[in-house]
XYZ file of C-alpha atoms in Angstrom:
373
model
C 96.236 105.434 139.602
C 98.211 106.869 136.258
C 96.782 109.724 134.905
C 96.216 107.480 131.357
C 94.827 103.926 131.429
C 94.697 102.800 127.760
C 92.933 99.875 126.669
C 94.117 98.146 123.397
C 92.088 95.170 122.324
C 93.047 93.108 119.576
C 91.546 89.397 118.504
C 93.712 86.584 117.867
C 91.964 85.503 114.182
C 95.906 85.870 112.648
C 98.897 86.940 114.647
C 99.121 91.003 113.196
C 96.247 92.104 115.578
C 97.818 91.005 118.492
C 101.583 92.131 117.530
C 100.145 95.557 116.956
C 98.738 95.822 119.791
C 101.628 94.296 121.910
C 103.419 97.103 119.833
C 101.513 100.012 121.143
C 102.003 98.641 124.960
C 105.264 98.108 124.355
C 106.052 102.052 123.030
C 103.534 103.235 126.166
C 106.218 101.485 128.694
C 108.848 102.793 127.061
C 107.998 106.088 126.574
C 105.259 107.501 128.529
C 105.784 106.921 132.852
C 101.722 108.123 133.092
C 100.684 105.613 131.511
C 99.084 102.254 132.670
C 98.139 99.857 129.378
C 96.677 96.883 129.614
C 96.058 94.771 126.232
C 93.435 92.579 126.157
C 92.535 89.727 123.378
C 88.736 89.469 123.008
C 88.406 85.817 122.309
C 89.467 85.375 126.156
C 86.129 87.250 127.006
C 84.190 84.970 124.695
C 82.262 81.746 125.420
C 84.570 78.618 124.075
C 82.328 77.800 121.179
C 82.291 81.414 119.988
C 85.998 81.297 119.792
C 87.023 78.357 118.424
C 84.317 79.479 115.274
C 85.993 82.435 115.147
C 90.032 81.745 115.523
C 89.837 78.182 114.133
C 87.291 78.457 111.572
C 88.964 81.696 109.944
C 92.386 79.809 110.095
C 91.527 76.646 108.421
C 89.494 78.679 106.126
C 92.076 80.825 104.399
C 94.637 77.924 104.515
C 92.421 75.476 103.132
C 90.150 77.120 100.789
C 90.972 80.682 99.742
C 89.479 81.168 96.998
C 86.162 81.018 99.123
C 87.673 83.616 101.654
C 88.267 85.869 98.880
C 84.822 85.637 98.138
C 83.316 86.141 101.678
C 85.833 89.012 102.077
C 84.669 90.790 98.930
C 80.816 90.379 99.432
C 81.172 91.516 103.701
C 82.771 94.434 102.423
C 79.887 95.677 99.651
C 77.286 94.601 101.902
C 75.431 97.665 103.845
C 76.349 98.370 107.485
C 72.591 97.790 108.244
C 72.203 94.801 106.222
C 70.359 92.399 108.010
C 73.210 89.528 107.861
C 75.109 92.296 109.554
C 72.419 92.814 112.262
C 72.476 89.575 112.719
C 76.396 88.608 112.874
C 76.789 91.755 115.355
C 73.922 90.327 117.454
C 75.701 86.931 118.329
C 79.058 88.965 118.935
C 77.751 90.639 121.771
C 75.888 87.916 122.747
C 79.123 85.752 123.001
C 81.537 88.280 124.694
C 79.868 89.732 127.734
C 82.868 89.270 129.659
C 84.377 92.046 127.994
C 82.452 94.724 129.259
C 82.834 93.299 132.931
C 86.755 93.597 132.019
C 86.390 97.145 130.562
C 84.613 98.332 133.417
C 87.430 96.580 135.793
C 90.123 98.412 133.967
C 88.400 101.875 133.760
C 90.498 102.903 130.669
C 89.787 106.400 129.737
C 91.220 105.384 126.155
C 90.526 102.404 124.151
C 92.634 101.174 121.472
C 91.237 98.310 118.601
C 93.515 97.001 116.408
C 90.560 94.855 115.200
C 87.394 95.512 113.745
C 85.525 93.099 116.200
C 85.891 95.303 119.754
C 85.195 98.466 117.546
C 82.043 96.879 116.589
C 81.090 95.278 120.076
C 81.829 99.250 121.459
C 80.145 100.845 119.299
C 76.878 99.456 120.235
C 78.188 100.080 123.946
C 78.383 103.656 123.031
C 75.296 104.079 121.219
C 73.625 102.311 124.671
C 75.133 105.110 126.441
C 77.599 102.701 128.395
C 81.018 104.097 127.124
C 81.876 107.304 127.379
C 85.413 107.300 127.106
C 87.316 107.935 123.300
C 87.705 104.341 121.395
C 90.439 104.876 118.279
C 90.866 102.566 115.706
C 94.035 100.903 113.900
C 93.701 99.097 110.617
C 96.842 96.533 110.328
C 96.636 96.124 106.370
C 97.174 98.394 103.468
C 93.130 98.437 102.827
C 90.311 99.106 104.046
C 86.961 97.290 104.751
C 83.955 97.482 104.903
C 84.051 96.077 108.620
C 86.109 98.053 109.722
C 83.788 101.274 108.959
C 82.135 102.546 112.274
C 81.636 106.374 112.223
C 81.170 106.386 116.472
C 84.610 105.660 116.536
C 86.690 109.033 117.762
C 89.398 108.549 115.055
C 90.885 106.316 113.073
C 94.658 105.313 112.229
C 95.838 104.680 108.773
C 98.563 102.657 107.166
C 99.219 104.967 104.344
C 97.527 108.186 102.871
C 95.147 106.171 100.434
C 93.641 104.593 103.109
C 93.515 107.610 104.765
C 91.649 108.992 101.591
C 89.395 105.605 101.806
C 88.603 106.803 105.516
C 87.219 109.745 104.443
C 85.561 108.956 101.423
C 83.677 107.264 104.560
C 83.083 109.893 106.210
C 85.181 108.458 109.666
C 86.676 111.124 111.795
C 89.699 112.100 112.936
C 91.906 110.443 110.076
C 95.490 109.771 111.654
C 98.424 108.752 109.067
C 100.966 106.762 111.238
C 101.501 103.755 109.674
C 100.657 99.738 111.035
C 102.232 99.626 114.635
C 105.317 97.259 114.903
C 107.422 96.994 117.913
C 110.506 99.653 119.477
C 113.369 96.970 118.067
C 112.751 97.593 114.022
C 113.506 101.412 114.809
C 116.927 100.527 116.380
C 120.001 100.630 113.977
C 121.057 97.445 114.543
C 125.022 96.206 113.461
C 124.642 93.595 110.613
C 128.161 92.106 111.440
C 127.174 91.465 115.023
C 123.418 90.021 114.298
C 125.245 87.510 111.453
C 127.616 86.018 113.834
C 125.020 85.368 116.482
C 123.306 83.834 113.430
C 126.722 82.155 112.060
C 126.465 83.720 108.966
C 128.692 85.702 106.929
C 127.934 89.507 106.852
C 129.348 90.318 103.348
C 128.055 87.890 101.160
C 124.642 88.556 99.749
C 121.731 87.161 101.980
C 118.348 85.537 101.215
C 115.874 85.947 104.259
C 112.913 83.272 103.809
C 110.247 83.751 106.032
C 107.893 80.864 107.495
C 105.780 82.907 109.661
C 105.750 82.373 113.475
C 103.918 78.840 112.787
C 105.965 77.755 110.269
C 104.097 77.959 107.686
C 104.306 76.986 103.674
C 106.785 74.244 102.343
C 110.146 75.785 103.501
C 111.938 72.797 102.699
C 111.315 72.486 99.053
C 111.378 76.450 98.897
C 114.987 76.313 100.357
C 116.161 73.460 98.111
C 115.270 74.901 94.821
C 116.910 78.518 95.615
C 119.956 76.407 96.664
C 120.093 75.131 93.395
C 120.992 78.528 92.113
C 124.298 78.930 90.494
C 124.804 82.120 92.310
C 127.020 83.603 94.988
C 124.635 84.129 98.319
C 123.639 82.719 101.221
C 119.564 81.498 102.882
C 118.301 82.382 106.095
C 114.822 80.281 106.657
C 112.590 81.038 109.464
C 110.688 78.148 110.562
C 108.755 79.490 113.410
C 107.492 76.897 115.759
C 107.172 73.951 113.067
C 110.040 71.685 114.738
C 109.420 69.393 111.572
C 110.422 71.631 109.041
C 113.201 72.711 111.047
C 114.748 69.274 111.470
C 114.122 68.654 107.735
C 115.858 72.245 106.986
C 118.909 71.347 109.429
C 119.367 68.247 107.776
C 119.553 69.627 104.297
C 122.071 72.191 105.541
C 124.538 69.364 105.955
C 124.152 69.240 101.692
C 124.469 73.098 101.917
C 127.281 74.298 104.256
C 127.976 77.517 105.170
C 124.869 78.437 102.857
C 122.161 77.368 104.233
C 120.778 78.777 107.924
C 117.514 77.677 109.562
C 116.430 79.298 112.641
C 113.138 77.778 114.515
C 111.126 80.647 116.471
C 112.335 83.986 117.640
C 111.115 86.777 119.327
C 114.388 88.994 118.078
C 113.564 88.871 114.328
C 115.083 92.276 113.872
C 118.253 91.052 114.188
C 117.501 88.393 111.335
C 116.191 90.792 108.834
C 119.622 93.316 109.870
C 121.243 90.633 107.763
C 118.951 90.482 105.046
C 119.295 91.564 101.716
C 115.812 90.558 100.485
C 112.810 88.633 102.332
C 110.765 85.844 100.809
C 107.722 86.228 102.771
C 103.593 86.299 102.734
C 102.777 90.031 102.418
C 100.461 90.527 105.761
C 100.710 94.107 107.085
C 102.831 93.657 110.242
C 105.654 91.749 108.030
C 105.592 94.004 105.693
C 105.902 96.709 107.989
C 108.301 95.036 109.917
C 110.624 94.494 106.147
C 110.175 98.193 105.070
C 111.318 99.470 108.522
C 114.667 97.495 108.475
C 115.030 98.398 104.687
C 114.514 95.024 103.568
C 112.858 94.818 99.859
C 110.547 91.384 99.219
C 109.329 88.773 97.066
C 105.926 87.966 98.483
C 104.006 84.330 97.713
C 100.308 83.029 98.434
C 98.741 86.233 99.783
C 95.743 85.587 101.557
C 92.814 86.517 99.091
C 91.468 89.725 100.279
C 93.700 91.878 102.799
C 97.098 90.491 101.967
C 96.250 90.559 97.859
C 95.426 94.486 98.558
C 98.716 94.389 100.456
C 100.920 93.233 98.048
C 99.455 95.511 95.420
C 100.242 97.989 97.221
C 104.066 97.086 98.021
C 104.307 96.247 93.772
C 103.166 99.587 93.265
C 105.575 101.345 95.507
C 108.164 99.626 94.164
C 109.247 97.886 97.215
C 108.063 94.287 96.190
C 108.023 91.539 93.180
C 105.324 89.003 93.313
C 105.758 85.346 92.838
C 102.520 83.488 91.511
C 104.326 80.351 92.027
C 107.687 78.358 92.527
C 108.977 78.886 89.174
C 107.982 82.431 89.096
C 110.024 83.000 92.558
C 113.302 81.287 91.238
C 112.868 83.624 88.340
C 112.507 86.657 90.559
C 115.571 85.953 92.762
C 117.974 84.807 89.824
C 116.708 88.625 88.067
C 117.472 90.813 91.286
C 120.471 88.532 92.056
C 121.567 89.245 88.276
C 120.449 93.187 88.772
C 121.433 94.241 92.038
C 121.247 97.525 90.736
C 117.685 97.150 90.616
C 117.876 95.268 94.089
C 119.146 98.684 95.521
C 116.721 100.607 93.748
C 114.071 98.560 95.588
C 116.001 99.215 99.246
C 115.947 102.643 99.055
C 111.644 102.682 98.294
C 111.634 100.426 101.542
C 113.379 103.653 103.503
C 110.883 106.474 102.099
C 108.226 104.095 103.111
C 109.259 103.287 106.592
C 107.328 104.235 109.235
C 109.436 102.438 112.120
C 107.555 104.736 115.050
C 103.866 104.456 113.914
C 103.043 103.054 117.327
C 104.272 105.719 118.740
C 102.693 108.074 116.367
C 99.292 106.607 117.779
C 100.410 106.823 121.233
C 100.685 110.775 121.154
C 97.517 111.408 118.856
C 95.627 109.098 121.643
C 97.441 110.808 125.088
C 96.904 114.494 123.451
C 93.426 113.435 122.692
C 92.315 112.017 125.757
């Protein structure tokens, strides 16, 4: 048996839970031979019902109506810890995820790892019950902090930035760890841009566009595409379509209009190498993209934040001087032709990315967890 068996739970409710916490396994087999992780997503301990409310509902939710999202988010976070709706809510958690304490026990971690509020939550009543007695750390994956996230039985907590931090203790949480929102080994590589733009077919010395679909595709990339192309300017689009085959065949057909300008890529696990030839990202501002951008020194215009989290996230990136925003199409067109116009300023805004970086934060969490255990 290793000497450390770590435990990292995440919940698939949006993919930046998961990638975190496929980060910190990945940095634990890379750089620690004592170490045994095993990452587990709690919707596969829940009942069926329980998590297809949970995944599906929250999904169609901020897609479909955001504006009520925002609201939910913004009343769950004022609302007291011992509310009773929150009595309540936690009640039919544990009620509908049993299985994951039969897992736990099968994996006898002596660390656990949540890079979600909803294990955390689940564990903390474990540990109040007297049925965990092994350190549980938590990693918030946004530039904010909730309400939700707020459980003072936690050992310590991980932070994306020193506000939060300050946030953390304002609550009163303990052990208050700065690292940064875990993102995997390959955005801390320096990577060659003129080899990752031929395997892309692109040119590596003409200015590059990167816009960003998400891994499902998401957002009308097509018309996005079509109206940057219609820029008088010198500078070539990478689109990431993720797995939406649809708006990839609608994107490879308009590159016939567009040659050597236009690139669409469907869905990659080597993203890395796509940002290496970026010059600027057009992307949603969730924490683990915008993580991702800032590590490879890639400034961005970020669109349609989710109400809530990614808002908070993009405030922060406009503060730091790192991002524009773009309230709508117009407003992006306007924001590329300025920093295409400037690219002084464009420069200004890639050197913030690189005193913001924080390429190893996995890592980071990795030793505060082994020295702690």
């Amino acid at each position: 048996m290793s000497a450390h068996r770590v435990l990292i739970l995440s919940v698939s409710a949006g993919a930046g839970h998961v990638r975190a916490a496929h980060a910190i396994g990945a940095y634990a087999e890379l750089e620690f031979r004592d170490v045994e992780t095993l990452h587990l997503d709690v919707m596969d301990c829940a009942s069926t019902a329980f998590r297809k409310l949970y995944t599906d509902a929250y999904i169609n939710l901020v897609n479909k109506y955001p504006q009520v999202w925002g609201m939910m988010y913004q009343i769950t976070s004022e609302a007291r810890a011992d509310a009773v709706m929150n009595q309540m809510r936690r009640a039919i958690e544990r009620l509908n995820t049993r299985a994951l304490r039969q897992r736990i026990a099968e994996f006898a971690p002596t660390t656990i790892v949540c890079t979600h509020f909803l294990p955390a939550e689940i564990l903390m009543h474990e540990i109040r019950r007297g049925r965990v007695h092994v350190p549980v750390w938590v990693q918030v994956t946004d530039f904010d902090l909730h309400r939700m996230w707020v459980m003072p039985q936690m050992t310590g907590y991980f932070a994306a930035n020193d506000e939060i931090a300050f946030r953390m203790h304002k609550a009163d949480l303990p052990s208050v760890h700065v690292t940064g929102i875990p993102i995997m080994p390959a955005f801390a590589q320096s990577l060659d841009r003129a080899t990752c733009a031929r395997e892309l077919g692109c040119d590596p010395h003409r200015r590059t566009l990167l816009l960003m679909g998400g891994g499902a595709g998401v957002g009308k990339l097509t018309e996005v595409a079509e109206s940057l192309l219609a820029i008088e300017a010198d500078f070539q689009l990478l689109v990431l379509a993720g797995k939406n085959a649809s708006a990839l065949a609608e994107l490879q057909q308009l590159a016939t209009r567009y040659p050597a300008r236009l690139f669409p890529q469907g869905f990659t696990d080597q993203v890395e190498r796509v940002m290496a030839c970026a010059d600027l990202a057009i992307t949603k501002p969730g924490g683990l993209t915008s993580s991702e951008c800032l590590a490879m020194g890639v400034p961005m215009i970020v669109h349609s934040p989710i109400p809530g989290q990614e808002e908070r996230n993009a405030d922060h990136l406009i503060e730091q001087g790192v991002a524009l925003k773009a309230i709508d199409a117009i407003a992006m067109e306007y924001r590329v032709r300025e920093l295409l116009a400037h690219p002084d300023r464009l420069a200004r805004m890639r050197e913030r990315t690189r005193a913001l970086a924080r390429p190893h934060a996995a890592l980071d969490v990795l030793r505060v967890v082994l020295a702690k255990a």
